[in-house]
Amino acid sequence: MISRSDFPKDFLWGTATSAYQIEGAANEDGKGPSIWDVFSHTPGKIYMNQNADIATDHYHRYEEDIKIMKEIGLNAYRFSISWPRVMPDGRKKNEKGMNFYEKLVDKLLENEITPFITLYHWDYPYALYERGIDWTHPDSAFYFRDYAAAMFERLGDRVKLWTTHNEPWCAAFLGYYFGEHAPGHKDLQEAIYAAHNILRSHALALEAFREIVKDGKIGIVHMAIKVEPASDKEGDIRAAELADQAINGWFLQPLKEGKYPEDLRRLLESKGIKVPDEDLDIAAKPMDLFGVNYYTRLLIKSCPECELGYDIARGPLPKTEMGWEIYPQGLYDTLKRYYELFEIPLYITENGIACKDEIEGDAVNDECRIDYLKKHFEMALKALKGGVDLKGYFIWSLLDNFEWTHGYSKRFGIVYVDYKTLRRIPKKSAIWLKEFLKS
Ligand code: FCB
């Protein structure tokens, strides 16, 4: 059995959350609406038409939540800032919103929990969107830079670990092509523009960071799905290569080399999609760290009638409540791949599982989560031993929360939330983690 002492002494052990999924207080203290507030209030978009107006009410209960982290023995916490909370119209500062994050950070530091901030976890200011300045518009990058700079100025003296974006693939493609996430558009051209401006905004925020937080570290968080062919047939192998370019390469290559993957670019252009290249070279600005969100792999098969020539195949491995295959080996492969590519410190910024959690009395016996985490911890250790400069591990998530289109139907927390009373109940996995962290 592995133990904490197998990992470096200064290794960060934390949980991760995001603003929209946990904060609630959707209209409080001057907060403006985000595209997610509007999307979740649109009938038919979310499971049972749920929304995150209240969510876990972390906005009012953050002290209790920090106490829980402390009690478990965690030494880091990854969270995101709601842009429209600190800038309701996307531009002008809202002191009350700023104050919330300031209090949160101070409380974390008081408890010796290292804050790790994500600037964008999908809750774009609706006011900008309404004016036509969403991610498809080049000016979005400048607004994002100004927002980022305001946060660096406000918190950069105390917070030294930052990332710009969480999973740009989701923001661009789930939001603008598949229509499953806010703002719910279904247009491949728009998704390509959105991805492009998100990359530009990342680069501009990095520039601001270098000016303002001289002793801090910054990077980006990527949805690091392991893409594998469904069979060893030539067509499936080819399809998997393309899928990997669409999901991973479309972001990794610009960040590394300032270029989009060639095959996919050509394929898109052959379909009349314009692939922008202005400013792309700036996306490859040096970063200090890279965030890996790893949950699963995707098996890909050839699909000539599909728009990009590939489709997802159903895999044979045991699955989580999300229907995602459990594939710990993929975490090791992924860490190796990203470390070889970027040669900078890596953090596992998200890893976790939705289980069928049921509360019995005051206990939630989530053996399924313990088993998942154990296996993934082992792979993280294997990567470390194999030379990967892995600096931290953030479990998704601290609390059960609003799982986007699935609403509250999927539970990822190591702490159970009773949504009727908002009471927090540490699951067995939290108790197991506490023991692990003591070991
Ligand atoms: C990731 C998201 C996070 C959460 C987990 C389950 O893709 O970053 O907000 O939804 O999946």
Short mmCIF file of C-alpha atoms and ligand atoms in Angstrom, two decimals, residues 17-18 21 78 121-122 166-167 170 181 223 293 295 322 324 350 396 401-404 412, ligand 1:
data_model
loop_
_atom_site.label_atom_id
_atom_site.label_comp_id
_atom_site.label_asym_id
_atom_site.label_seq_id
_atom_site.Cartn_x
_atom_site.Cartn_y
_atom_site.Cartn_z
CA THR A 17 -13.95 23.10 -7.16
CA SER A 18 -15.27 25.79 -9.47
CA GLN A 21 -20.66 24.70 -9.32
CA ARG A 78 -7.89 24.78 -6.20
CA HIS A 121 -13.97 27.94 -15.24
CA TRP A 122 -16.66 28.70 -17.85
CA ASN A 166 -9.90 25.40 -17.14
CA GLU A 167 -10.32 22.99 -20.07
CA CYS A 170 -15.07 22.35 -23.09
CA HIS A 181 -22.65 23.85 -22.31
CA MET A 223 -8.83 18.25 -20.24
CA ASN A 293 -7.46 17.09 -15.53
CA TYR A 295 -10.70 11.18 -15.62
CA MET A 322 -20.93 9.29 -15.73
CA TRP A 324 -16.73 6.99 -18.16
CA GLU A 350 -8.59 17.31 -11.29
CA TRP A 396 -12.43 16.57 -7.90
CA ASN A 401 -21.97 20.01 -6.57
CA PHE A 402 -23.78 21.22 -9.67
CA GLU A 403 -22.40 18.96 -12.41
CA TRP A 404 -23.25 21.21 -15.38
CA PHE A 412 -18.22 13.75 -7.25
C1 FCB B 1 -14.29 18.53 -15.57
C2 FCB B 1 -14.67 19.94 -15.15
C3 FCB B 1 -15.26 20.02 -13.76
C4 FCB B 1 -16.19 18.86 -13.46
C5 FCB B 1 -15.50 17.55 -13.77
C6 FCB B 1 -16.34 16.34 -13.44
O1 FCB B 1 -14.30 18.43 -16.94
O2 FCB B 1 -13.55 20.77 -15.22
O3 FCB B 1 -15.90 21.26 -13.63
O4 FCB B 1 -17.36 19.02 -14.15
O5 FCB B 1 -15.16 17.53 -15.13
#
